[in-house]
XYZ file of C-alpha atoms in Angstrom:
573
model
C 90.810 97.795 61.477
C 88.827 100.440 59.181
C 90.687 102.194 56.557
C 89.291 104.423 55.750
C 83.649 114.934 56.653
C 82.590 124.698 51.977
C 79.921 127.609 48.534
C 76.669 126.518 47.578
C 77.543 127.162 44.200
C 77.308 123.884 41.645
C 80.870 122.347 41.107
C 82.085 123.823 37.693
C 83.011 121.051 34.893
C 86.086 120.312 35.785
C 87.359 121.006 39.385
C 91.005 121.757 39.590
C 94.009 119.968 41.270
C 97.233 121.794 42.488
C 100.000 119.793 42.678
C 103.403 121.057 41.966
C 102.129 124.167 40.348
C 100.281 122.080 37.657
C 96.814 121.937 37.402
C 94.437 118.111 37.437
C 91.089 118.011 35.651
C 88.967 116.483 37.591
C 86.085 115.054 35.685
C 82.580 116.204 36.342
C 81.140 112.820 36.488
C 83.773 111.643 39.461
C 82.950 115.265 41.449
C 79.175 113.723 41.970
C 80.604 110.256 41.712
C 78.479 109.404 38.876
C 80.195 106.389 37.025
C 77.617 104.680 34.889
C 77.815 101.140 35.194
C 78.062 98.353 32.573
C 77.219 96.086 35.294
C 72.940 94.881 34.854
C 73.705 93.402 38.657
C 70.656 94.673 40.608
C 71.343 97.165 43.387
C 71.291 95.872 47.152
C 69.722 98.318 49.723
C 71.276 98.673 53.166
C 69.383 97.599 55.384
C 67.831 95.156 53.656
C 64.553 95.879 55.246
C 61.034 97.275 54.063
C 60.062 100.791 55.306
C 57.518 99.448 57.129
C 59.821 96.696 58.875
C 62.673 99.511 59.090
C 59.913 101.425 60.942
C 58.799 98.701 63.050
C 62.467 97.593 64.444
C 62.911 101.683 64.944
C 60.162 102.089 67.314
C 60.811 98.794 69.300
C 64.234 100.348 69.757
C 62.580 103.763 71.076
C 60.270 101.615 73.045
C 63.265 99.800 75.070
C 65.121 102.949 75.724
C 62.245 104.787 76.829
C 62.339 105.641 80.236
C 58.703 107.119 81.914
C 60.531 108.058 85.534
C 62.034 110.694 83.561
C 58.989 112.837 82.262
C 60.181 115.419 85.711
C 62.450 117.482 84.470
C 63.350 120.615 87.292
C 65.232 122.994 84.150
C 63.867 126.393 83.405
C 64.220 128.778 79.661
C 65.492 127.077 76.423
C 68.183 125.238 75.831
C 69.483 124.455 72.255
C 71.191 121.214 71.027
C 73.424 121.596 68.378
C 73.529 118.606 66.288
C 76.911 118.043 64.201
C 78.075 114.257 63.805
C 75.519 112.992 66.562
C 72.758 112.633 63.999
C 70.061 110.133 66.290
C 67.856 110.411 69.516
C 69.061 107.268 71.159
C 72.144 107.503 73.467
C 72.832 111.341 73.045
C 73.903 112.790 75.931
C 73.734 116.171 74.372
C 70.274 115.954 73.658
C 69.011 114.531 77.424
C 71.204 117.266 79.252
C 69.612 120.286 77.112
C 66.339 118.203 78.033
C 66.821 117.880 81.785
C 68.167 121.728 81.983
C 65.225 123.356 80.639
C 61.701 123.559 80.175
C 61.755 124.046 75.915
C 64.347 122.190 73.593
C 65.283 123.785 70.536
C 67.670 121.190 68.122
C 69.354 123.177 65.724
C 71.372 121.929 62.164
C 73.607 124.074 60.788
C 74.619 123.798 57.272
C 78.043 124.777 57.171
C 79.601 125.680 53.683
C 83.208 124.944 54.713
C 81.629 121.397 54.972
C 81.199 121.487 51.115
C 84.399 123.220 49.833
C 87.859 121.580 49.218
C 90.000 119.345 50.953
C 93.372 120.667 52.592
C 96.011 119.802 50.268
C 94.918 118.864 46.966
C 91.575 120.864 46.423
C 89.213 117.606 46.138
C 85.369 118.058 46.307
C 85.254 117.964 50.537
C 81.934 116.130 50.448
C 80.976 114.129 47.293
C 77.457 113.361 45.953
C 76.996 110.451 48.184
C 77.728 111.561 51.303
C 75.691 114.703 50.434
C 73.069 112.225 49.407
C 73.242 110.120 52.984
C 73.195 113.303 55.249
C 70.102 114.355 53.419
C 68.557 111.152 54.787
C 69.769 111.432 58.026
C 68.277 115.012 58.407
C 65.242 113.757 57.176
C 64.843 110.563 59.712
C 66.520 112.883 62.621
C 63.581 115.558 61.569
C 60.955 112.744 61.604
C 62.501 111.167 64.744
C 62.357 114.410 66.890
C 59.076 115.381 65.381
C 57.608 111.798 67.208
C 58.874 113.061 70.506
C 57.789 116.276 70.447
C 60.164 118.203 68.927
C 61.276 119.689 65.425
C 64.409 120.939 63.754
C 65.581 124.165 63.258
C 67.806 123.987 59.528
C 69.780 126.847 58.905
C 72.386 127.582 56.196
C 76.001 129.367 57.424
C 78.159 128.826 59.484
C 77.336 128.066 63.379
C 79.996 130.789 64.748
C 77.089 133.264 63.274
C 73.865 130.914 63.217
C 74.237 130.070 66.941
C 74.516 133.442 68.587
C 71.508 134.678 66.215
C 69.230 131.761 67.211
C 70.109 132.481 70.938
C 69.377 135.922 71.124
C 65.999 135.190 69.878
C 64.852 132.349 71.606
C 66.660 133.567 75.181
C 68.533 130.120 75.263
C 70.705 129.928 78.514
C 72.624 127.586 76.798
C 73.918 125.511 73.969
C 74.606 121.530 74.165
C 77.002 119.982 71.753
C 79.549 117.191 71.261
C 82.763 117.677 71.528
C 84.682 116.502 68.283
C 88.698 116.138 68.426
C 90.017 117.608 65.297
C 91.691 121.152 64.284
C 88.881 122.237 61.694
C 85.742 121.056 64.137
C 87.781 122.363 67.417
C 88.562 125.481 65.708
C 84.607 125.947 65.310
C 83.809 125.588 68.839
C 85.961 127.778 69.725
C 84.574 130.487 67.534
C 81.001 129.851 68.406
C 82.063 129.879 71.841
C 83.347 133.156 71.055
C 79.946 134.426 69.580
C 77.963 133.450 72.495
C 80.215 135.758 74.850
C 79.298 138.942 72.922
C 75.436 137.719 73.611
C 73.892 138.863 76.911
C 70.589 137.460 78.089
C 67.596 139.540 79.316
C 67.456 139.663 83.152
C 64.948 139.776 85.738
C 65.696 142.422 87.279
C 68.145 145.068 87.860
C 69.812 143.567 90.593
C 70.905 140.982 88.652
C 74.647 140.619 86.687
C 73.841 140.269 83.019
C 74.522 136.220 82.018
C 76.276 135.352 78.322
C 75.292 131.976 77.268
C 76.908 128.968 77.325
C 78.289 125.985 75.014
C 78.288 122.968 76.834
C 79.790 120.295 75.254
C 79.628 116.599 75.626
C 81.689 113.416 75.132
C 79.584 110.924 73.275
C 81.299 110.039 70.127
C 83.077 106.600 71.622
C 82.493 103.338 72.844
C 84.679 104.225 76.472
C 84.243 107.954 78.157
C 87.154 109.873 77.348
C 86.816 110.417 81.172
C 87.027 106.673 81.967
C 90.178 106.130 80.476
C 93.479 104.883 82.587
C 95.388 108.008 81.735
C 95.065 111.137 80.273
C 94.267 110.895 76.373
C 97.883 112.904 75.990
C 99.630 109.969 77.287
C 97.796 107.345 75.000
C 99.906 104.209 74.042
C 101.931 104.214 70.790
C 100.387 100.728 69.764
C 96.972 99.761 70.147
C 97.040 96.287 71.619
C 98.548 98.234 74.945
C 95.310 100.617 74.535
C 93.320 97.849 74.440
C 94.467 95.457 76.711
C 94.858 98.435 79.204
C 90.939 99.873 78.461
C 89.290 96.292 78.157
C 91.189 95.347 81.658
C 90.524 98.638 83.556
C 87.566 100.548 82.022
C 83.908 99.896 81.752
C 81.701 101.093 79.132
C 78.898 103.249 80.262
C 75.124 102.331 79.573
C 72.888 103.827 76.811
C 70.867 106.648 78.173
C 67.555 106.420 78.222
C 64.630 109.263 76.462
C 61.938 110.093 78.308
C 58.317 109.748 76.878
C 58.213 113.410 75.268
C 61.483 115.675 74.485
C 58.983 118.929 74.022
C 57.989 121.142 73.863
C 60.138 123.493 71.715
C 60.160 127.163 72.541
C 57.142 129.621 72.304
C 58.564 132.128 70.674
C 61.687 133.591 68.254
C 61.402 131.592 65.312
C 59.950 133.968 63.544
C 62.797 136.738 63.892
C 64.903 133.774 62.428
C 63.068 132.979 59.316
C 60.995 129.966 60.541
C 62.038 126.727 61.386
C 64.294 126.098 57.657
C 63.929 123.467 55.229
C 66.266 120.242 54.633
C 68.522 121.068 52.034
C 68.731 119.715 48.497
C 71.691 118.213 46.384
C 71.553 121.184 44.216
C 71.470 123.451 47.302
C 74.975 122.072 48.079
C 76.135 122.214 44.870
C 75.812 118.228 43.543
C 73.833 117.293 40.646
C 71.197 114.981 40.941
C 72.410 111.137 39.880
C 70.254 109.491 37.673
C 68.989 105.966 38.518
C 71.246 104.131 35.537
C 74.379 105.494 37.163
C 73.814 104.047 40.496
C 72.042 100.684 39.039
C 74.932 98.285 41.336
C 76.489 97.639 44.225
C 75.140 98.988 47.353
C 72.602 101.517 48.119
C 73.187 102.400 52.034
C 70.303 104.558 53.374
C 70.698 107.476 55.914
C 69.267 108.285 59.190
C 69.122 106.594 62.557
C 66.163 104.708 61.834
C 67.779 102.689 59.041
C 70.639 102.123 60.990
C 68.532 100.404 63.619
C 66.888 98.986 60.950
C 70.721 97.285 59.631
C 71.454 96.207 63.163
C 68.057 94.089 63.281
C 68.812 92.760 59.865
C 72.824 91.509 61.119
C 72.265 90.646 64.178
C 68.935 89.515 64.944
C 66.943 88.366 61.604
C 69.546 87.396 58.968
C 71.731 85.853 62.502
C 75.301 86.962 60.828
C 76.814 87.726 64.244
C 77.848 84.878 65.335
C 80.106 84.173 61.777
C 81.248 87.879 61.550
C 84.783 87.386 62.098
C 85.246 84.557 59.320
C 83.296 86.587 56.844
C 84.791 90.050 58.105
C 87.317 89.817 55.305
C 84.985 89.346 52.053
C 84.397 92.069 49.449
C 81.529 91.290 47.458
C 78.018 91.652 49.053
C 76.143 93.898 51.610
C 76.651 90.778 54.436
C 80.414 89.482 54.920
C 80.529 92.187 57.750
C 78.534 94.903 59.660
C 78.570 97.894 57.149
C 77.779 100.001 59.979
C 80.370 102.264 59.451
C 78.112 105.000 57.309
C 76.390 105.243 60.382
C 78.901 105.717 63.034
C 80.273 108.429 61.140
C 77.283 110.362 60.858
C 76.173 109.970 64.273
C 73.484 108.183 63.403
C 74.250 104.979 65.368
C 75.821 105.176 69.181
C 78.845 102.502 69.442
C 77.546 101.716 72.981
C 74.056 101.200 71.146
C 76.063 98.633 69.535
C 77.646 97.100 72.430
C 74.430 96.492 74.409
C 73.021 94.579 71.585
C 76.086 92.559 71.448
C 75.522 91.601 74.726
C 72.197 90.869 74.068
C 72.651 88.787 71.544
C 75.036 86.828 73.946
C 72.820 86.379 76.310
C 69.723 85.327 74.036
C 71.517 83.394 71.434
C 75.619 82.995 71.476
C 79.000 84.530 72.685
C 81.745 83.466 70.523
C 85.147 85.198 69.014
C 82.520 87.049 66.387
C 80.873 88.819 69.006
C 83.374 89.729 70.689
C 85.352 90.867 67.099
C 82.783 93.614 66.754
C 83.645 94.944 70.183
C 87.364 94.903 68.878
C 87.059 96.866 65.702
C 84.708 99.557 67.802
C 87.803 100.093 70.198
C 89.916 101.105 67.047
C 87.440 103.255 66.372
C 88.018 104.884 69.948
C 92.255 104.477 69.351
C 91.878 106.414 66.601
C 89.602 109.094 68.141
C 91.781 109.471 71.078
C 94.833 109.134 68.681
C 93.878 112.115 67.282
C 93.946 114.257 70.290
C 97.375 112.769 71.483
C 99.220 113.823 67.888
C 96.831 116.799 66.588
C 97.159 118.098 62.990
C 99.931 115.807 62.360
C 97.489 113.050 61.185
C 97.527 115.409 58.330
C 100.808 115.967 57.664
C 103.375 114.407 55.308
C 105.458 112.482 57.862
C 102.896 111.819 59.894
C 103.052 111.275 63.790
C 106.188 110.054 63.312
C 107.550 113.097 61.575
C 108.838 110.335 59.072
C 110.771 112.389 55.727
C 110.068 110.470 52.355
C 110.342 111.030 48.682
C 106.649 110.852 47.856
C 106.041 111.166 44.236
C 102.968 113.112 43.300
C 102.623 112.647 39.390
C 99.182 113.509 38.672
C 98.884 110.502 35.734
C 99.641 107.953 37.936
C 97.261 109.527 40.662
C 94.359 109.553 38.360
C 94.890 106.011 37.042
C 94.689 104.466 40.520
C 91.427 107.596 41.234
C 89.621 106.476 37.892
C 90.608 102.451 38.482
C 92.399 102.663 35.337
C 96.096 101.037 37.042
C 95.959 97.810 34.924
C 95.489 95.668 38.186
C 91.901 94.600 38.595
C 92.188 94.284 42.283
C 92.595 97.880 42.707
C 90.069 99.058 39.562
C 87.548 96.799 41.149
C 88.154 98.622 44.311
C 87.954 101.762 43.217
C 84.968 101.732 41.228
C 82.955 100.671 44.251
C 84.235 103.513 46.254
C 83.223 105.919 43.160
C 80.007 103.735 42.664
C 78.743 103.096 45.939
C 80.550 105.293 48.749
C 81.787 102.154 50.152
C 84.864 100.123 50.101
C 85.203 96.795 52.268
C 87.908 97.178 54.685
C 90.444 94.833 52.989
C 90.254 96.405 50.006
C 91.178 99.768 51.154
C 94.289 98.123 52.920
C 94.984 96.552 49.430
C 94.719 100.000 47.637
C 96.536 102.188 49.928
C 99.489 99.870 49.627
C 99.335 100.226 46.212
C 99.019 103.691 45.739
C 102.071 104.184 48.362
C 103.955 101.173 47.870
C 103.625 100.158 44.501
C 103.375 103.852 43.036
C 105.075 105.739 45.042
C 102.133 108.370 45.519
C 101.721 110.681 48.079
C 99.580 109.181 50.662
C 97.476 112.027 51.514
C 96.193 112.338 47.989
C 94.861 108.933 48.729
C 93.533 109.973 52.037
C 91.974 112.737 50.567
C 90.068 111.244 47.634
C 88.570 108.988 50.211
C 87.760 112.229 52.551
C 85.658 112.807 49.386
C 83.610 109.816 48.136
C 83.799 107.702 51.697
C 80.236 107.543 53.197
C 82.279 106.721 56.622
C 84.411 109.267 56.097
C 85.330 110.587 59.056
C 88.909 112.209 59.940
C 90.280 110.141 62.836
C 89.848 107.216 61.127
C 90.234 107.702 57.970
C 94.122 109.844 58.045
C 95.137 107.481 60.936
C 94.597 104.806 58.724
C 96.442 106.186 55.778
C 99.013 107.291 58.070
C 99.503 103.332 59.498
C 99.236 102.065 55.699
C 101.630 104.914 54.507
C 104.361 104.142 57.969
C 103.987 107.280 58.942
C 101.857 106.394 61.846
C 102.105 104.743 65.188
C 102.823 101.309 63.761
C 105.218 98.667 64.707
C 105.220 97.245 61.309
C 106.137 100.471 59.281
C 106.479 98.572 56.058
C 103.456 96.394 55.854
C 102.949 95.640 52.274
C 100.152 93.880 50.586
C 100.907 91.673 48.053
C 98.311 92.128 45.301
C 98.291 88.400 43.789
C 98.486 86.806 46.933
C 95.393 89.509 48.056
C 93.392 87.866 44.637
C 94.184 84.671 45.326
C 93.321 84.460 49.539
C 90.455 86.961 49.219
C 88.692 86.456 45.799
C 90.080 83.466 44.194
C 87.546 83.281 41.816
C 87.620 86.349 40.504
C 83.880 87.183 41.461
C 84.465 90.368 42.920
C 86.506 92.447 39.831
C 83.914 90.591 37.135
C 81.250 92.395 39.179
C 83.004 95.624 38.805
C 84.848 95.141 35.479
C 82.126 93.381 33.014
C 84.804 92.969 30.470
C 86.463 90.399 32.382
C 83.373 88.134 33.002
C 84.194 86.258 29.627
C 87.611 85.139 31.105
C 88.378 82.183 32.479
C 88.582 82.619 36.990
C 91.961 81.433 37.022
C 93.066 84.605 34.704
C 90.797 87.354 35.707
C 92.960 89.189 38.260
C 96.162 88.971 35.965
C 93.936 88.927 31.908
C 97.356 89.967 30.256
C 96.360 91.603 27.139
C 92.723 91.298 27.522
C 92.923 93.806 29.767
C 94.138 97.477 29.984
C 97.997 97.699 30.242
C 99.453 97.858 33.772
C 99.832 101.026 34.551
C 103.256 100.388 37.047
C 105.003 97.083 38.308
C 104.476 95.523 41.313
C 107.486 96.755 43.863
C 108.024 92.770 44.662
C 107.489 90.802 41.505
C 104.497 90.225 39.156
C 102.968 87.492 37.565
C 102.506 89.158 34.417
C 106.001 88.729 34.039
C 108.629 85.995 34.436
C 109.776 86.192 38.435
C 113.497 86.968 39.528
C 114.113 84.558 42.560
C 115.690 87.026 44.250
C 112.046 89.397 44.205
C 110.698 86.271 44.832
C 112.199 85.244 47.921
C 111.976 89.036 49.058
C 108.080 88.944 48.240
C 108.060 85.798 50.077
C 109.643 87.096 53.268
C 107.543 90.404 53.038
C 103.978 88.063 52.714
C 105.048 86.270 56.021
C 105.616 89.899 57.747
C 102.309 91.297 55.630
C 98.804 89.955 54.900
């Protein structure tokens, strides 16, 4: 299971937290997450693949899902695909329907500014620097991509409730093609560009005719199983997600990729030019994120946007490195680019289709080797879908306090403590470790955001959507559904059996990096320490900031704690 997406201005210095009427600095250099590292490790690109071999696996992948039976196409006028969090050619629905409907595609990108304001609750930067970074990328390959078949891409900046009507008018577009996403903020703009394109009338032919509005269409195609393939209505979606998935793997099948045809154009004729052209990509300092320099991104992992380099990462896993077939005993590592997938970045953005996925799964089956590791990667892209359809079954509460559950706590939310666990400043190397590689990189391996969120919740006491928050900022997977129904499962406020799952940070060390290899990485200082003492240094490292809620090894154990921690580790991980 993953743990853990609006001014153009530039961020100020400090950006500003409200918590209890009091105000938290938030430093400049953690805005644009730019931590400069002690670390002289040499930075690992994701994929690990040469632009010219990243190119290569890219248009063998356009070459299999090319389809030449489907250069008729019996549509008339322009159509317009609106591209949000569907950022590829390959297995978009969206983009073959406004294909098939008309006889000129116009895709359209539109750079919303809500996108790049503050989150909800706590006023975090809602996109950080390298997220900003990754979508540039993305635009960039989808730009390229479309460009190959014909196409281009229309970039404007605003929001699409007054971008869309504008671009419709002009053009004549019957209609616009879009995918439907599940959440308030994202629902809430559909509705209003929905809105826009009623007050839009198209020219008719003649007078005899009733004047036509255009029309948003909008397509399912953010999940491995078709929201309309599913054994009951997304409302009644089980609690737990073993019933989802025994139910959906017994009764559902997964629908096939759809194929392009040879050409996607030709665009439209005419109209541009009333709009200002077809727009350029946008730039960090366009979206208000200063430019990192090379030394403060010198380690870890460098993941690279756009649907091209996703392909390009699925090659490398699957096919050339061969890491499929070991995926689920290496799912659980932390240190590296290959212990699992890392193809969350690009699920997020759209840049990858899950069922993209699952075909080359099967693939690999049939060519090489079907084993529990295959299959694993099916499993974790069916939480993906629980948590997708999760979030239509219990709306905006995702987001709130008690969660699904409507669960009342006393969550603390003292802003020194928050910042210590933020900054990776708690004392516990686990969790600094952790954290710098989220600031550092964008990324966090899935076991190590289970072992912070316990932390920050059980350990500290913190309110868990500050937590889910900070990662809505710096994750490069960041997207909602996953990301707040994790917190909400780690924080038990969410649809979990196990309500009080608690990680036990030594035991965490000493199953998942019991040689201390991963926090040296990220904390230099403790590379002169001997392994056995690295994730507990004592005083050669920075105090601990709180004690662990069931014992320590810093300090001498109580047997009762002891006995409790040992029951809780037998109910926990």
């Amino acid at each position: 299971m993953m743990l853990f997406s609006y001014s153009h201005s530039s961020f100020p210095p400090f950006k500003t937290l409200a918590l209890n009427r009091k105000l938290i600095p938030i430093p400049r250099r953690l805005l644009t997450v730019m931590l400069s590292s002690a670390s002289k490790q040499p930075l690992v690109t994701v994929p690990d693949l040469t632009a010219d071999e990243t190119a290569l696996v890219s248009k063998q992948a356009f070459q299999r899902y090319t389809a030449s039976d489907l250069n008729r196409r019996n549509g008339t006028g322009v159509a317009i695909v609106w591209f949000r969090n569907d950022l590829r050619l390959l297995d978009n629905e969206a983009l073959l329907r406004a294909w098939a409907s008309s006889a000129a595609v116009l895709p359209v990108y539109c750079v919303d500014p809500r996108n790049f304001g503050t989150t909800h609750y706590f006023g975090f930067p809602k996109t950080g620097a390298i997220r900003v970074q990754f979508l540039i990328e993305c635009l960039t390959d989808l730009k390229n991509n479309l460009m190959k078949k014909g196409l281009n891409l229309l970039i404007q900046h605003g929001k699409p409730e007054e971008i869309l009507p504008t671009v419709v008018k002009a053009t004549g577009a019957h209609t616009v093609y879009a995918h439907k996403e599940t959440c308030s903020e994202e629902v809430f703009v559909e509705r209003l560009v929905h809105k826009g394109l009623q007050q839009v009338v198209l020219p008719i032919g003649s007078s005899n005719q009733k004047p036509l509005n255009p029309k948003l269409q909008l397509i399912w195609g953010s999940t491995l199983y078709h929201i309309d393939d599913l054994p009951f209505d997304a409302n009644n979606l089980p609690d737990v997600y073993t019933q989802f998935r025994k139910s959906v793997e017994s009764r559902c099948s997964i629908r096939v990729c759809c194929k392009l045809p040879l050409s996607l154009g030709p665009g439209p004729s005419n109209g541009l030019d009333e709009i200002g052209g077809w727009g350029t990509i946008p730039s960090l300092e366009q979206l208000g994120v200063h430019e990192r320099t090379a030394s403060q991104c010198d380690n870890g992992m460098h993941f690279v946007g756009g649907e091209s380099a996703a392909l390009g990462r699925l090659h490398d896993y699957f096919w050339k490195k061969d890491l499929l077939k070991v995926y689920k005993e290496t799912r659980n590592g932390m240190l590296g680019p290959d212990y699992s997938t890392k193809f969350s970045p690009w699920l997020a953005s759209g840049s990858l289709s899950p069922r993209y996925i699952y075909e080359e799964v099967k693939r690999y089956e049939k060519e090489r080797l079907a084993n529990d590791s295959t299959y694993w990667v099916l499993f974790e892209l069916i939480w993906r879908d629980y948590f997708r359809f999760l979030s239509i079954k219990c709306g905006n509460s995702i987001f709130h306090i008690g969660g699904p559950r409507k669960i009342m706590s006393k969550w603390s939310q003292d802003q020194s403590l928050f910042e210590s666990w933020r900054d990776g400043r708690t004392g516990y190397p686990l969790i600094d470790a952790n954290m710098k590689e989220l600031s550092t990189t964008g990324f966090m391996s899935n076991r190590g955001r289970q072992i912070v969120c316990s932390f920050l919740v059980r350990d500290m006491g913190i309110d868990w959507r500050m937590g889910a928050e900070w990662f809505e900022t710096c994750l490069l997977d960041y997207d909602p559904c996953s990301n707040y129904g994790n917190w909400t499962y780690g924080a038990g406020v969410g649809n979990d059996p196990r309500e009080d799952r608690y990680f036990s940070i030594p035991k965490q060390a000493k199953t998942y990096d019991p040689d201390g290899e991963y926090v040296a990485y990220w904390l230099p200082e403790l590379r002169s320490i001997p392994k056995e003492r690295r994730h507990f240094p004592g005083n050669s490292y920075i105090k601990q900031i709180v004690p662990l809620k069931f014992g320590s090894p810093s300090l001498k154990p109580n047997p009762v704690s002891a006995e409790k921690n040992r029951q809780r580790n037998q109910r926990g991980r």
